[in-house]
GROMACS .gro file of C-alpha atoms in nm:
model
  351
    1UNK     CA    1  -1.488   1.290  -1.868
    2UNK     CA    2  -1.597   1.183  -2.156
    3UNK     CA    3  -1.899   0.966  -2.194
    4UNK     CA    4  -1.739   0.627  -2.236
    5UNK     CA    5  -1.532   0.691  -2.032
    6UNK     CA    6  -1.801   0.775  -1.781
    7UNK     CA    7  -1.966   0.437  -1.834
    8UNK     CA    8  -1.686   0.250  -1.793
    9UNK     CA    9  -1.638   0.449  -1.471
   10UNK     CA   10  -2.023   0.399  -1.330
   11UNK     CA   11  -1.986   0.042  -1.501
   12UNK     CA   12  -1.697  -0.055  -1.255
   13UNK     CA   13  -1.797   0.124  -0.950
   14UNK     CA   14  -2.130  -0.051  -0.986
   15UNK     CA   15  -1.922  -0.376  -1.045
   16UNK     CA   16  -1.721  -0.358  -0.686
   17UNK     CA   17  -1.989  -0.226  -0.453
   18UNK     CA   18  -2.257  -0.564  -0.517
   19UNK     CA   19  -1.865  -0.725  -0.473
   20UNK     CA   20  -1.834  -0.473  -0.146
   21UNK     CA   21  -2.173  -0.554  -0.056
   22UNK     CA   22  -2.193  -0.987  -0.120
   23UNK     CA   23  -1.815  -1.012   0.049
   24UNK     CA   24  -1.920  -0.775   0.345
   25UNK     CA   25  -2.283  -1.013   0.385
   26UNK     CA   26  -2.068  -1.314   0.301
   27UNK     CA   27  -1.808  -1.111   0.648
   28UNK     CA   28  -1.481  -1.198   0.430
   29UNK     CA   29  -1.174  -1.066   0.557
   30UNK     CA   30  -1.100  -0.654   0.426
   31UNK     CA   31  -1.507  -0.689   0.236
   32UNK     CA   32  -1.496  -0.321   0.072
   33UNK     CA   33  -1.134  -0.321  -0.045
   34UNK     CA   34  -1.073  -0.696  -0.162
   35UNK     CA   35  -1.386  -0.798  -0.251
   36UNK     CA   36  -1.397  -0.464  -0.572
   37UNK     CA   37  -1.012  -0.558  -0.581
   38UNK     CA   38  -1.102  -0.918  -0.717
   39UNK     CA   39  -1.365  -0.808  -0.866
   40UNK     CA   40  -1.238  -0.563  -1.130
   41UNK     CA   41  -0.862  -0.786  -1.194
   42UNK     CA   42  -1.067  -1.066  -1.241
   43UNK     CA   43  -1.323  -0.869  -1.522
   44UNK     CA   44  -1.016  -0.631  -1.709
   45UNK     CA   45  -0.823  -0.944  -1.692
   46UNK     CA   46  -1.144  -1.102  -1.958
   47UNK     CA   47  -1.101  -0.806  -2.095
   48UNK     CA   48  -1.442  -0.621  -2.037
   49UNK     CA   49  -1.333  -0.218  -2.018
   50UNK     CA   50  -1.335  -0.160  -1.662
   51UNK     CA   51  -1.149   0.212  -1.553
   52UNK     CA   52  -1.025   0.344  -1.265
   53UNK     CA   53  -1.133   0.714  -1.168
   54UNK     CA   54  -0.770   0.921  -1.103
   55UNK     CA   55  -0.947   1.189  -0.907
   56UNK     CA   56  -1.149   0.921  -0.694
   57UNK     CA   57  -0.897   0.741  -0.614
   58UNK     CA   58  -0.704   1.026  -0.518
   59UNK     CA   59  -1.052   1.150  -0.317
   60UNK     CA   60  -1.035   0.818  -0.146
   61UNK     CA   61  -0.578   0.798  -0.064
   62UNK     CA   62  -0.757   1.140   0.136
   63UNK     CA   63  -0.980   1.000   0.362
   64UNK     CA   64  -0.774   0.706   0.449
   65UNK     CA   65  -0.495   0.960   0.504
   66UNK     CA   66  -0.728   1.136   0.699
   67UNK     CA   67  -0.848   0.835   0.926
   68UNK     CA   68  -0.501   0.676   1.026
   69UNK     CA   69  -0.367   1.002   1.118
   70UNK     CA   70  -0.628   1.105   1.393
   71UNK     CA   71  -0.490   0.777   1.593
   72UNK     CA   72  -0.157   0.978   1.651
   73UNK     CA   73  -0.276   1.117   1.915
   74UNK     CA   74  -0.045   1.266   2.195
   75UNK     CA   75  -0.017   0.947   2.370
   76UNK     CA   76   0.046   0.743   2.095
   77UNK     CA   77   0.280   0.968   1.945
   78UNK     CA   78   0.494   0.899   2.236
   79UNK     CA   79   0.479   0.556   2.212
   80UNK     CA   80   0.520   0.525   1.818
   81UNK     CA   81   0.886   0.749   1.911
   82UNK     CA   82   0.970   0.514   2.175
   83UNK     CA   83   0.966   0.241   1.812
   84UNK     CA   84   1.259   0.481   1.651
   85UNK     CA   85   1.522   0.176   1.655
   86UNK     CA   86   1.267  -0.085   1.580
   87UNK     CA   87   1.173   0.161   1.312
   88UNK     CA   88   1.528   0.169   1.161
   89UNK     CA   89   1.518  -0.217   1.208
   90UNK     CA   90   1.219  -0.231   0.933
   91UNK     CA   91   1.385  -0.043   0.677
   92UNK     CA   92   1.712  -0.209   0.649
   93UNK     CA   93   1.484  -0.475   0.612
   94UNK     CA   94   1.373  -0.337   0.335
   95UNK     CA   95   1.605  -0.291   0.137
   96UNK     CA   96   1.802  -0.600   0.230
   97UNK     CA   97   1.446  -0.802   0.176
   98UNK     CA   98   1.422  -0.593  -0.173
   99UNK     CA   99   1.828  -0.633  -0.374
  100UNK     CA  100   1.792  -1.056  -0.237
  101UNK     CA  101   1.436  -1.053  -0.465
  102UNK     CA  102   1.623  -0.838  -0.704
  103UNK     CA  103   1.872  -1.097  -0.706
  104UNK     CA  104   1.590  -1.373  -0.744
  105UNK     CA  105   1.395  -1.243  -1.053
  106UNK     CA  106   1.756  -1.118  -1.229
  107UNK     CA  107   1.890  -1.514  -1.410
  108UNK     CA  108   1.473  -1.387  -1.559
  109UNK     CA  109   1.551  -1.076  -1.672
  110UNK     CA  110   1.902  -1.187  -1.827
  111UNK     CA  111   1.652  -1.402  -2.033
  112UNK     CA  112   1.429  -1.123  -2.153
  113UNK     CA  113   1.778  -0.849  -2.156
  114UNK     CA  114   2.084  -1.033  -2.326
  115UNK     CA  115   2.266  -0.848  -2.443
  116UNK     CA  116   2.249  -0.562  -2.216
  117UNK     CA  117   2.427  -0.554  -1.855
  118UNK     CA  118   2.296  -0.240  -1.638
  119UNK     CA  119   1.917  -0.274  -1.831
  120UNK     CA  120   1.936  -0.606  -1.663
  121UNK     CA  121   2.051  -0.456  -1.340
  122UNK     CA  122   1.815  -0.214  -1.360
  123UNK     CA  123   1.574  -0.408  -1.445
  124UNK     CA  124   1.600  -0.632  -1.132
  125UNK     CA  125   1.679  -0.424  -0.893
  126UNK     CA  126   1.454  -0.136  -0.897
  127UNK     CA  127   1.177  -0.508  -0.948
  128UNK     CA  128   1.265  -0.567  -0.633
  129UNK     CA  129   1.285  -0.268  -0.472
  130UNK     CA  130   0.963  -0.267  -0.166
  131UNK     CA  131   0.870   0.027  -0.315
  132UNK     CA  132   0.576   0.296  -0.445
  133UNK     CA  133   0.493   0.148  -0.741
  134UNK     CA  134   0.505   0.407  -0.929
  135UNK     CA  135   0.850   0.555  -0.785
  136UNK     CA  136   1.007   0.265  -0.891
  137UNK     CA  137   0.903   0.213  -1.274
  138UNK     CA  138   1.000   0.578  -1.303
  139UNK     CA  139   1.386   0.441  -1.087
  140UNK     CA  140   1.326   0.247  -1.350
  141UNK     CA  141   1.326   0.408  -1.642
  142UNK     CA  142   1.572   0.701  -1.501
  143UNK     CA  143   1.828   0.393  -1.510
  144UNK     CA  144   1.719   0.255  -1.814
  145UNK     CA  145   1.547  -0.141  -1.707
  146UNK     CA  146   1.243  -0.228  -1.817
  147UNK     CA  147   1.025  -0.045  -1.682
  148UNK     CA  148   0.667  -0.356  -1.887
  149UNK     CA  149   0.914  -0.607  -1.646
  150UNK     CA  150   0.950  -0.355  -1.376
  151UNK     CA  151   0.535  -0.188  -1.344
  152UNK     CA  152   0.424  -0.589  -1.365
  153UNK     CA  153   0.674  -0.722  -1.089
  154UNK     CA  154   0.569  -0.464  -0.807
  155UNK     CA  155   0.167  -0.482  -0.965
  156UNK     CA  156   0.134  -0.788  -0.849
  157UNK     CA  157   0.321  -0.803  -0.531
  158UNK     CA  158   0.100  -0.592  -0.460
  159UNK     CA  159  -0.209  -0.792  -0.545
  160UNK     CA  160  -0.097  -1.077  -0.349
  161UNK     CA  161   0.036  -0.908  -0.046
  162UNK     CA  162  -0.305  -0.749  -0.008
  163UNK     CA  163  -0.458  -1.091  -0.081
  164UNK     CA  164  -0.285  -1.273   0.134
  165UNK     CA  165  -0.207  -1.132   0.439
  166UNK     CA  166  -0.554  -1.012   0.603
  167UNK     CA  167  -0.725  -1.383   0.487
  168UNK     CA  168  -0.405  -1.551   0.681
  169UNK     CA  169  -0.465  -1.319   1.007
  170UNK     CA  170  -0.861  -1.379   1.021
  171UNK     CA  171  -0.800  -1.732   0.910
  172UNK     CA  172  -0.568  -1.697   1.266
  173UNK     CA  173  -0.724  -1.534   1.498
  174UNK     CA  174  -0.528  -1.228   1.587
  175UNK     CA  175  -0.822  -1.029   1.467
  176UNK     CA  176  -0.858  -0.783   1.728
  177UNK     CA  177  -0.600  -0.855   1.957
  178UNK     CA  178  -0.454  -0.491   1.907
  179UNK     CA  179  -0.703  -0.233   1.902
  180UNK     CA  180  -0.623   0.150   1.919
  181UNK     CA  181  -0.866   0.392   1.937
  182UNK     CA  182  -0.824   0.705   1.755
  183UNK     CA  183  -0.913   1.046   1.926
  184UNK     CA  184  -1.219   1.211   1.794
  185UNK     CA  185  -1.496   0.933   1.771
  186UNK     CA  186  -1.773   1.120   1.721
  187UNK     CA  187  -1.888   1.247   1.331
  188UNK     CA  188  -1.959   1.690   1.383
  189UNK     CA  189  -2.004   1.813   0.980
  190UNK     CA  190  -1.875   2.138   1.026
  191UNK     CA  191  -1.534   1.963   1.228
  192UNK     CA  192  -1.522   1.717   0.918
  193UNK     CA  193  -1.585   1.948   0.648
  194UNK     CA  194  -1.291   2.117   0.818
  195UNK     CA  195  -1.036   1.892   0.832
  196UNK     CA  196  -1.102   1.725   0.462
  197UNK     CA  197  -1.031   2.090   0.347
  198UNK     CA  198  -0.709   2.124   0.512
  199UNK     CA  199  -0.637   1.749   0.432
  200UNK     CA  200  -0.704   1.881   0.046
  201UNK     CA  201  -0.461   2.177   0.077
  202UNK     CA  202  -0.192   1.893   0.264
  203UNK     CA  203  -0.216   1.682  -0.048
  204UNK     CA  204  -0.211   1.964  -0.308
  205UNK     CA  205   0.069   2.047  -0.185
  206UNK     CA  206   0.243   1.714  -0.214
  207UNK     CA  207   0.120   1.714  -0.525
  208UNK     CA  208   0.236   2.053  -0.685
  209UNK     CA  209   0.629   1.945  -0.485
  210UNK     CA  210   0.601   1.615  -0.638
  211UNK     CA  211   0.562   1.412  -0.302
  212UNK     CA  212   0.494   1.006  -0.394
  213UNK     CA  213   0.107   0.929  -0.307
  214UNK     CA  214   0.064   1.297  -0.231
  215UNK     CA  215  -0.263   1.235  -0.139
  216UNK     CA  216  -0.267   0.970   0.077
  217UNK     CA  217   0.070   1.136   0.279
  218UNK     CA  218  -0.097   1.527   0.262
  219UNK     CA  219  -0.422   1.416   0.445
  220UNK     CA  220  -0.195   1.258   0.673
  221UNK     CA  221   0.039   1.414   0.805
  222UNK     CA  222  -0.283   1.694   0.823
  223UNK     CA  223  -0.471   1.472   1.062
  224UNK     CA  224  -0.179   1.351   1.238
  225UNK     CA  225  -0.011   1.719   1.336
  226UNK     CA  226  -0.433   1.793   1.386
  227UNK     CA  227  -0.451   1.537   1.639
  228UNK     CA  228  -0.078   1.566   1.775
  229UNK     CA  229  -0.159   1.891   1.884
  230UNK     CA  230  -0.522   1.785   2.028
  231UNK     CA  231  -0.776   1.919   1.811
  232UNK     CA  232  -1.016   1.670   1.756
  233UNK     CA  233  -1.283   1.817   1.472
  234UNK     CA  234  -1.466   1.494   1.370
  235UNK     CA  235  -1.413   1.064   1.286
  236UNK     CA  236  -1.458   0.975   0.993
  237UNK     CA  237  -1.797   0.823   0.935
  238UNK     CA  238  -1.777   0.448   0.835
  239UNK     CA  239  -1.943   0.425   0.526
  240UNK     CA  240  -1.700   0.759   0.409
  241UNK     CA  241  -1.411   0.496   0.426
  242UNK     CA  242  -1.584   0.194   0.349
  243UNK     CA  243  -1.609   0.418  -0.034
  244UNK     CA  244  -1.218   0.495  -0.030
  245UNK     CA  245  -1.102   0.133   0.062
  246UNK     CA  246  -1.350   0.038  -0.251
  247UNK     CA  247  -1.238   0.267  -0.520
  248UNK     CA  248  -0.802   0.146  -0.353
  249UNK     CA  249  -0.988  -0.151  -0.475
  250UNK     CA  250  -1.066  -0.090  -0.819
  251UNK     CA  251  -0.728   0.198  -0.885
  252UNK     CA  252  -0.511  -0.155  -0.784
  253UNK     CA  253  -0.812  -0.396  -0.945
  254UNK     CA  254  -0.754  -0.263  -1.274
  255UNK     CA  255  -0.356  -0.255  -1.352
  256UNK     CA  256  -0.446  -0.585  -1.411
  257UNK     CA  257  -0.577  -0.586  -1.802
  258UNK     CA  258  -0.579  -0.898  -2.055
  259UNK     CA  259  -0.227  -0.837  -2.228
  260UNK     CA  260  -0.098  -0.882  -1.829
  261UNK     CA  261  -0.075  -1.253  -1.745
  262UNK     CA  262   0.137  -1.301  -2.155
  263UNK     CA  263   0.347  -1.053  -2.043
  264UNK     CA  264   0.636  -1.257  -1.949
  265UNK     CA  265   0.499  -1.576  -1.759
  266UNK     CA  266   0.795  -1.648  -1.575
  267UNK     CA  267   0.859  -1.377  -1.515
  268UNK     CA  268   0.483  -1.321  -1.344
  269UNK     CA  269   0.554  -1.699  -1.154
  270UNK     CA  270   0.852  -1.595  -1.034
  271UNK     CA  271   0.768  -1.272  -0.821
  272UNK     CA  272   0.462  -1.448  -0.760
  273UNK     CA  273   0.670  -1.672  -0.550
  274UNK     CA  274   0.937  -1.464  -0.463
  275UNK     CA  275   0.677  -1.279  -0.325
  276UNK     CA  276   0.546  -1.527  -0.091
  277UNK     CA  277   0.939  -1.596   0.050
  278UNK     CA  278   0.858  -1.263   0.117
  279UNK     CA  279   0.525  -1.265   0.313
  280UNK     CA  280   0.737  -1.540   0.526
  281UNK     CA  281   1.072  -1.442   0.570
  282UNK     CA  282   0.902  -1.098   0.683
  283UNK     CA  283   0.620  -1.239   0.928
  284UNK     CA  284   0.915  -1.482   1.067
  285UNK     CA  285   1.107  -1.066   1.101
  286UNK     CA  286   0.797  -0.929   1.208
  287UNK     CA  287   0.717  -1.192   1.506
  288UNK     CA  288   1.123  -1.117   1.661
  289UNK     CA  289   1.044  -0.741   1.560
  290UNK     CA  290   0.784  -0.763   1.785
  291UNK     CA  291   0.949  -0.968   2.008
  292UNK     CA  292   1.235  -0.790   2.098
  293UNK     CA  293   0.978  -0.427   2.119
  294UNK     CA  294   0.684  -0.556   2.393
  295UNK     CA  295   0.435  -0.579   2.074
  296UNK     CA  296   0.179  -0.788   1.921
  297UNK     CA  297   0.334  -1.006   1.647
  298UNK     CA  298   0.035  -0.950   1.423
  299UNK     CA  299   0.103  -0.620   1.429
  300UNK     CA  300   0.379  -0.574   1.319
  301UNK     CA  301   0.415  -0.850   1.074
  302UNK     CA  302   0.200  -0.559   0.920
  303UNK     CA  303   0.434  -0.333   0.997
  304UNK     CA  304   0.672  -0.549   0.811
  305UNK     CA  305   0.513  -0.651   0.573
  306UNK     CA  306   0.605  -0.589   0.217
  307UNK     CA  307   0.266  -0.516   0.087
  308UNK     CA  308   0.141  -0.114  -0.020
  309UNK     CA  309   0.115   0.145   0.314
  310UNK     CA  310  -0.280   0.245   0.249
  311UNK     CA  311  -0.318  -0.110   0.190
  312UNK     CA  312  -0.116  -0.281   0.608
  313UNK     CA  313  -0.244   0.048   0.769
  314UNK     CA  314  -0.629  -0.037   0.610
  315UNK     CA  315  -0.575  -0.374   0.688
  316UNK     CA  316  -0.511  -0.277   0.989
  317UNK     CA  317  -0.739  -0.054   1.103
  318UNK     CA  318  -1.037  -0.337   0.996
  319UNK     CA  319  -0.856  -0.595   1.189
  320UNK     CA  320  -0.753  -0.357   1.493
  321UNK     CA  321  -0.441  -0.449   1.494
  322UNK     CA  322  -0.201  -0.122   1.630
  323UNK     CA  323  -0.296   0.079   1.359
  324UNK     CA  324  -0.057   0.397   1.429
  325UNK     CA  325   0.301   0.192   1.482
  326UNK     CA  326   0.164   0.079   1.110
  327UNK     CA  327   0.112   0.321   0.963
  328UNK     CA  328   0.419   0.463   1.139
  329UNK     CA  329   0.641   0.212   1.023
  330UNK     CA  330   0.480   0.216   0.659
  331UNK     CA  331   0.531   0.503   0.607
  332UNK     CA  332   0.896   0.592   0.769
  333UNK     CA  333   0.965   0.272   0.509
  334UNK     CA  334   0.843   0.463   0.213
  335UNK     CA  335   1.011   0.737   0.219
  336UNK     CA  336   1.307   0.576   0.339
  337UNK     CA  337   1.357   0.404   0.043
  338UNK     CA  338   1.291   0.630  -0.211
  339UNK     CA  339   1.585   0.838  -0.069
  340UNK     CA  340   1.776   0.585  -0.025
  341UNK     CA  341   1.738   0.291  -0.254
  342UNK     CA  342   1.846   0.495  -0.637
  343UNK     CA  343   2.175   0.661  -0.445
  344UNK     CA  344   2.245   0.312  -0.335
  345UNK     CA  345   2.201   0.125  -0.692
  346UNK     CA  346   2.437   0.422  -0.824
  347UNK     CA  347   2.716   0.337  -0.575
  348UNK     CA  348   2.672   0.020  -0.616
  349UNK     CA  349   2.638  -0.093  -0.267
  350UNK     CA  350   2.310  -0.293  -0.289
  351UNK     CA  351   2.367  -0.392  -0.704
   0.00000   0.00000   0.00000
């Protein structure tokens, strides 16, 4: 790593750590991810040279994937398996919500891209889809859409959801109402080393085969497989989990450069407003689905929210809200969106 880049990464980490410590002292919701996210986003938009390390971000996703996978004991896995119908409804809801969001954005796309119907359709469709930012941007590029508008839409959506939903749930007093316990609860140094090595191999294989979100999903699958088999190697130390949240918060915050706020202001305003509408409607859907499935509504609100998989799973873990259920819903939705969203666009089914 060049010295200048190392200096920027170190300074950004120092800023994030100081902010996280302050937020923890103030007892704010999710201090180790929201504090760094807000601080680095603000610093980036002010033009300061913030920098996120890709390796640290990948390591953070790996740690969170392992920590969440440890919740999938055989009993919990059986419970989640019985919710297959609810997961399918959640996937259908995400597809419908993304289509509606894309339709909302379409008039603004026409404003920025006059005279190019194909480009307009691709941009609005993939900007509205409830999928990963990098994956949706890549699909938009393949379809001839405006990648800058798509990337901006997804970055802002993740920011709005990550900043508002945990705070709203905490303010409502619903945190801690649906706690789950991981299989292993004791940190065993040798077991943690073996668990980490296995997670790294799984993540590396996912990355080599071009899978989406490989460092999170790969580690999650390895930890899930071991826990479901009754193999308990070690718990994840809380300090390590906090550090992982910190680097993930940084990776989200540094996306918001000074030029970001000058990228089609009306487009960004529409994305922000549309995201709030999606949050409210998804919350209502989650409450209804929770009632049908006999699950706590707060858990289902997180499971069906239009946020990022890692951020929503972290929220469930920290706020003690049905971690395995939220993780299962978010992972299945991510996979389904990646598999279905492009074929549906090509066939014109959801335009």
